[in-house]
PDB file of C-alpha atoms in Angstrom:
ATOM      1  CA  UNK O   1      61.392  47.376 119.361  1.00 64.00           C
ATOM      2  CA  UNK O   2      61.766  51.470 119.360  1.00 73.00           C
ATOM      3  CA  UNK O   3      64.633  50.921 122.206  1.00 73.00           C
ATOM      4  CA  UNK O   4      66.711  48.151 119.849  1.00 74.00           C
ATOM      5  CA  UNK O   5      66.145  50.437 116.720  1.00 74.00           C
ATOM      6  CA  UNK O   6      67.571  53.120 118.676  1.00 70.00           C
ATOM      7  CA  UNK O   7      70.422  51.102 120.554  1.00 75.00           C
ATOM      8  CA  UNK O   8      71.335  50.198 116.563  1.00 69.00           C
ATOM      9  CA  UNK O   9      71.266  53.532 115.545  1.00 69.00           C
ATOM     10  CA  UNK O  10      73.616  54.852 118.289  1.00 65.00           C
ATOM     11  CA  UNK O  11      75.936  52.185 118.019  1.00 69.00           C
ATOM     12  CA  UNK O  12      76.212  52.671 113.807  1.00 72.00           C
ATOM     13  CA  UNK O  13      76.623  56.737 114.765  1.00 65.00           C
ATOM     14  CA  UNK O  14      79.168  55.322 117.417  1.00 66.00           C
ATOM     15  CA  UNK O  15      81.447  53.166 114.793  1.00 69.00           C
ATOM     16  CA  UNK O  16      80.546  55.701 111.955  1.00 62.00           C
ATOM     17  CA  UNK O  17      82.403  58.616 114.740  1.00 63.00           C
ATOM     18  CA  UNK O  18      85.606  55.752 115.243  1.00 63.00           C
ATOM     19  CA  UNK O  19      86.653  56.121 111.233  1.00 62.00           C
ATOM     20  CA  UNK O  20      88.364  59.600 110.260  1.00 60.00           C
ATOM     21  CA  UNK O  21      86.465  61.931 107.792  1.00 58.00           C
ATOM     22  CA  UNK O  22      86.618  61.382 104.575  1.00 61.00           C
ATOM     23  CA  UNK O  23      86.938  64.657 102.797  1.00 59.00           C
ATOM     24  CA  UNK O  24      88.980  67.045 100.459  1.00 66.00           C
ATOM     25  CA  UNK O  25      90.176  69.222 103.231  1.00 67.00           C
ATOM     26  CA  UNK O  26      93.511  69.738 103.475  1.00 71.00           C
ATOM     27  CA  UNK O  27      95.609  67.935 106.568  1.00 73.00           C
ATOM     28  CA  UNK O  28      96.331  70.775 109.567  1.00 72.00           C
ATOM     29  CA  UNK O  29      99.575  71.819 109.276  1.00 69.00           C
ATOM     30  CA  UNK O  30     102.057  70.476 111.314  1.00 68.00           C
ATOM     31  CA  UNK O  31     102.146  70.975 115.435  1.00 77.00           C
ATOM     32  CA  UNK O  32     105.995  71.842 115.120  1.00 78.00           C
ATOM     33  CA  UNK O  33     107.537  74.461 113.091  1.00 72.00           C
ATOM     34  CA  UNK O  34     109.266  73.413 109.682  1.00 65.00           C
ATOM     35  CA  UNK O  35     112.929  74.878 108.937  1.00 70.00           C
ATOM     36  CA  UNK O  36     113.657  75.991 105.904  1.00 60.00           C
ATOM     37  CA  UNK O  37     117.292  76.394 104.834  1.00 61.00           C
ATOM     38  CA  UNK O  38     118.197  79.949 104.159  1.00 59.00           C
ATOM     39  CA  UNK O  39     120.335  80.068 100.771  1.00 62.00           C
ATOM     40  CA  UNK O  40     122.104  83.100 100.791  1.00 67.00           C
ATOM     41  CA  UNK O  41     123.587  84.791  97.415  1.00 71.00           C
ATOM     42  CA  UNK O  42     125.027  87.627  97.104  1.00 82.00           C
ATOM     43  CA  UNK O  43     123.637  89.304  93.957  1.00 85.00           C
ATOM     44  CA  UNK O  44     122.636  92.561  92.611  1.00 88.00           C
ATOM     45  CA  UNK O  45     118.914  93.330  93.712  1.00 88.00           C
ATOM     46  CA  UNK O  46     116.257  95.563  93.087  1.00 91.00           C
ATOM     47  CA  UNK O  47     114.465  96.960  96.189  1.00 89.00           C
ATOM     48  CA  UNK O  48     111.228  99.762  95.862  1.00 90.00           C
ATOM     49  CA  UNK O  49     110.198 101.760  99.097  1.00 90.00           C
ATOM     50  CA  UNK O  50     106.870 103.260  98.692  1.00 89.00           C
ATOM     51  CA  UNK O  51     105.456 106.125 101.098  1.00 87.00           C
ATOM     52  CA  UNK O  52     102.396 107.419 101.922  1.00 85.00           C
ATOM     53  CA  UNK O  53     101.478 110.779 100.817  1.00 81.00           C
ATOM     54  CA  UNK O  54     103.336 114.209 101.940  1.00 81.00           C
ATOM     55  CA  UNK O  55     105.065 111.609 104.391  1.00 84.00           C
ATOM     56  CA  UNK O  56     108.895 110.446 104.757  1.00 86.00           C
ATOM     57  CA  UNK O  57     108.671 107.665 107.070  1.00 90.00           C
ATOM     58  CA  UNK O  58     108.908 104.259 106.740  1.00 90.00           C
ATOM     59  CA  UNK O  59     105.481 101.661 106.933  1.00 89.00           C
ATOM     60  CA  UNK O  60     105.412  98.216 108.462  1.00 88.00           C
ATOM     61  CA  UNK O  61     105.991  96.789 104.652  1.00 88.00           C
ATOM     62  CA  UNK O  62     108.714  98.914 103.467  1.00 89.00           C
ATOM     63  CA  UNK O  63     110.383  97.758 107.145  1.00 90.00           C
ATOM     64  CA  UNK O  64     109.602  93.988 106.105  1.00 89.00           C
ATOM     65  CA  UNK O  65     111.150  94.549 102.587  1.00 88.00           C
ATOM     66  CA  UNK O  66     114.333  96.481 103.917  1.00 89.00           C
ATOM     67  CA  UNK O  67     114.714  93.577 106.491  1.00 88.00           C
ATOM     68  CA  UNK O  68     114.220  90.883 104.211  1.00 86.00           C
ATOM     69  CA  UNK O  69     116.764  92.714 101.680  1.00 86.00           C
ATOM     70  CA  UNK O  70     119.280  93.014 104.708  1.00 85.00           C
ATOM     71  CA  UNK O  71     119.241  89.090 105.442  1.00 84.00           C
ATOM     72  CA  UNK O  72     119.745  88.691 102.228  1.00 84.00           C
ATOM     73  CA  UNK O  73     122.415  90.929 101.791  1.00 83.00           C
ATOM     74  CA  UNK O  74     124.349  90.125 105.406  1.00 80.00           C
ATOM     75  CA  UNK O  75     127.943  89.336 104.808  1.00 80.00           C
ATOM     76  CA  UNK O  76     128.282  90.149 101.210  1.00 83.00           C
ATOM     77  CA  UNK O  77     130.509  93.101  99.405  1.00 83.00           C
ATOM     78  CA  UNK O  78     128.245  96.228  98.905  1.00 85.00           C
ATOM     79  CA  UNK O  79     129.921  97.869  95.969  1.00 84.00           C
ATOM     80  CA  UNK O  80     127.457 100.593  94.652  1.00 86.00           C
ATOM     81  CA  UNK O  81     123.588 101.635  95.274  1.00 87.00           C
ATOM     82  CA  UNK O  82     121.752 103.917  92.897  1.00 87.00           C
ATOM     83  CA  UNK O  83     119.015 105.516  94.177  1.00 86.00           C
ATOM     84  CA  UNK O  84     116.284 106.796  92.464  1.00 85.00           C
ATOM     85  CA  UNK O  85     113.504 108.913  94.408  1.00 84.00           C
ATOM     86  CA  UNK O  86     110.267 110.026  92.551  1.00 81.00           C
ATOM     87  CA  UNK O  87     108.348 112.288  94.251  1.00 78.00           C
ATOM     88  CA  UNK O  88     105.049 113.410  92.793  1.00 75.00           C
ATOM     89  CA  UNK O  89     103.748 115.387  95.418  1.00 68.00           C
ATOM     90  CA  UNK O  90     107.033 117.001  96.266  1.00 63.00           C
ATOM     91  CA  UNK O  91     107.195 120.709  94.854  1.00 59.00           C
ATOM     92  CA  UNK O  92     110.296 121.930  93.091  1.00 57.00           C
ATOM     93  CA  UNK O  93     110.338 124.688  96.035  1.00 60.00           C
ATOM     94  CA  UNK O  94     109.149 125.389  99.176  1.00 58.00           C
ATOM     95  CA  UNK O  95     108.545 123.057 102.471  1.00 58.00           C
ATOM     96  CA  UNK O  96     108.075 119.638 100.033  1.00 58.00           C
ATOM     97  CA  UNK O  97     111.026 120.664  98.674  1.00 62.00           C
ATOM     98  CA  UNK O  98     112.980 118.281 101.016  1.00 80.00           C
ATOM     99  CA  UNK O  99     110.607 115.194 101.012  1.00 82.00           C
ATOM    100  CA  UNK O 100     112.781 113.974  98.412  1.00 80.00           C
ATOM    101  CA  UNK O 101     115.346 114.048  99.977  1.00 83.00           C
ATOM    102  CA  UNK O 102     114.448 113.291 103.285  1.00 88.00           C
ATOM    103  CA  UNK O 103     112.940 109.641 101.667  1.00 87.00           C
ATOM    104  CA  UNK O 104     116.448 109.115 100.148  1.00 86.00           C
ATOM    105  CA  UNK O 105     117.830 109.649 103.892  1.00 89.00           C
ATOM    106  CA  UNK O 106     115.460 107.811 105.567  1.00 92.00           C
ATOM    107  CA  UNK O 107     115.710 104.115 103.576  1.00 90.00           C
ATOM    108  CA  UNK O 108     119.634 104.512 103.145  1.00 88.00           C
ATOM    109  CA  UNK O 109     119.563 105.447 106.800  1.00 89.00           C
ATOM    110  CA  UNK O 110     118.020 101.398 107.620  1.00 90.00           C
ATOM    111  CA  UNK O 111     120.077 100.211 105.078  1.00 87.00           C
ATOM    112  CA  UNK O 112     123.021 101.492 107.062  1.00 86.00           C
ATOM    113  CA  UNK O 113     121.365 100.904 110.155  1.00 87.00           C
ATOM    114  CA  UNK O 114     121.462  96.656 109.197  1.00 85.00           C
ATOM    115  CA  UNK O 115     125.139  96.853 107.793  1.00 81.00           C
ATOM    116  CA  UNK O 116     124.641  97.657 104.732  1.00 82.00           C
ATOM    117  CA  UNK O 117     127.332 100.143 103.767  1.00 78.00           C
ATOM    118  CA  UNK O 118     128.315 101.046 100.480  1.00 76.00           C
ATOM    119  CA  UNK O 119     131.785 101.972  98.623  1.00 75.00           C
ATOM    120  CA  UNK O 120     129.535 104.679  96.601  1.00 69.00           C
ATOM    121  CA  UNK O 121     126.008 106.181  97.018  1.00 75.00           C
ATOM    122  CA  UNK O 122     124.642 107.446  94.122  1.00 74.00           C
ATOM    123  CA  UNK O 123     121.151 109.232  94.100  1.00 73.00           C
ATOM    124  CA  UNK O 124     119.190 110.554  91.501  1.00 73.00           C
ATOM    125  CA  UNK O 125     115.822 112.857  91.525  1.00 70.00           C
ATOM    126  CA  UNK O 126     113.161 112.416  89.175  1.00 67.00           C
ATOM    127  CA  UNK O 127     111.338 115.503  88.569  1.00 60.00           C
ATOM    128  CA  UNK O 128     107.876 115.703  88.644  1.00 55.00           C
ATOM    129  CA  UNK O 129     107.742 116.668  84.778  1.00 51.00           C
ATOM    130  CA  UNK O 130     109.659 113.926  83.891  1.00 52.00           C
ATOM    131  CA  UNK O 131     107.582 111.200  86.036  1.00 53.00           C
ATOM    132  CA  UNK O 132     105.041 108.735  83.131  1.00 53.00           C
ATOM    133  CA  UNK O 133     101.539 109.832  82.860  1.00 49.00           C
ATOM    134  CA  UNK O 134     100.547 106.044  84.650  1.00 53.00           C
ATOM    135  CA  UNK O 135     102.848 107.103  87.802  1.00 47.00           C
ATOM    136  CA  UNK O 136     101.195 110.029  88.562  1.00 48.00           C
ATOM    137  CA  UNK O 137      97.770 108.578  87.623  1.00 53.00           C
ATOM    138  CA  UNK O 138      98.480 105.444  90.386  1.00 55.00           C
ATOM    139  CA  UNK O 139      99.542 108.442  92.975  1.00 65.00           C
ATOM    140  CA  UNK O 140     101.504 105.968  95.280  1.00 65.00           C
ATOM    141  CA  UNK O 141     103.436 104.366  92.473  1.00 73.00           C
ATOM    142  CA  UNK O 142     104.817 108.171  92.019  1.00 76.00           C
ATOM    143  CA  UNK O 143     106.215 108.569  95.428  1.00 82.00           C
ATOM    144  CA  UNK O 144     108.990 105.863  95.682  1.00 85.00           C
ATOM    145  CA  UNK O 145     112.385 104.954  96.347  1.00 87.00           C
ATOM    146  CA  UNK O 146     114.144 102.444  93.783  1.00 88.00           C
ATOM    147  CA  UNK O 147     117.630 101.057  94.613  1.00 89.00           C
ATOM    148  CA  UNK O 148     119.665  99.250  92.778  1.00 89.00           C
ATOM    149  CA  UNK O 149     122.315  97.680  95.232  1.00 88.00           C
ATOM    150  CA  UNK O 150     125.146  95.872  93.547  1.00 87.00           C
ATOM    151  CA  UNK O 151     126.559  92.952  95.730  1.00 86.00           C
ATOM    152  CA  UNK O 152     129.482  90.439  95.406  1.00 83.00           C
ATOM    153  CA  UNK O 153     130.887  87.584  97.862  1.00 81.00           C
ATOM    154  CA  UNK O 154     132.708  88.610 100.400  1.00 70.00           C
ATOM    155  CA  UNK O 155     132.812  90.112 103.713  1.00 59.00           C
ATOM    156  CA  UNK O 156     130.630  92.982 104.233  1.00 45.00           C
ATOM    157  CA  UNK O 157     132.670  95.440 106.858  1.00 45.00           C
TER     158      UNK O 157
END
């Protein structure tokens, strides 16, 4: 009698295995990968670089935005960028004097280096008097690069 029960019981567990799962998990993605069409458009675009502190090189994420910005911006007109660099922890004198400027050279530097060459460059340096109180409260917020890059269709030589 114990060996039918348990004969039963392994052939319900066996049938019960057979039928898929019955849950609110989500489906695994897909073995191959999906392609998604790439719209470009060739618009005017904001793009902020931020940089670590007393430091003028580029991270991983400001790479990733740069890149992304350059796809974007591949084959279109580059009229005009306006670049504004606030620098909290740069001095007014002395050896910080250049991290403004050197953070200005370094993003329009990968700009150029993925084809993206202006008519005009236009840069402007925020002084550290002038930054807002929340800025230099939210210390990485105050050491940035803003661009404004003004694009139109066309071919980008």
């Amino acid at each position: 009698m114990k060996r039918a029960q348990f004969i039963a019981g392994l052939s319900i567990g066996a049938i019960a295995l057979a039928f898929p799962a019955m849950s609110d998990a989500p489906k695994a993605p897909p073995m191959e990968p999906v392609k998604v069409p790439y719209e470009k458009n060739c618009e005017d675009m904001q793009i902020t670089v931020y940089f670590s502190n007393k430091d003028a090189s580029l991270s991983s994420y400001s790479m990733r935005a740069l890149n992304t910005a350059g796809d974007q911006l591949a084959g279109c007109t580059i009229s005009d960028i306006q670049a504004t660099i606030v620098s909290a922890d740069a001095d007014s004198t002395g050896p910080t004097a250049r991290l403004s400027e050197d953070r200005a050279a370094v993003v329009l530097d990968a700009l150029t280096a993925r084809g993206i060459r202006p008519q005009d460059i236009r840069t402007d340096f925020v002084p550290v008097s002038e930054t807002r109180l929340s800025d230099t409260m939210a210390m990485p917020m105050a050491r940035r690069v803003d661009l404004t890059v003004k694009a139109k269709t066309g071919y980008g030589l």
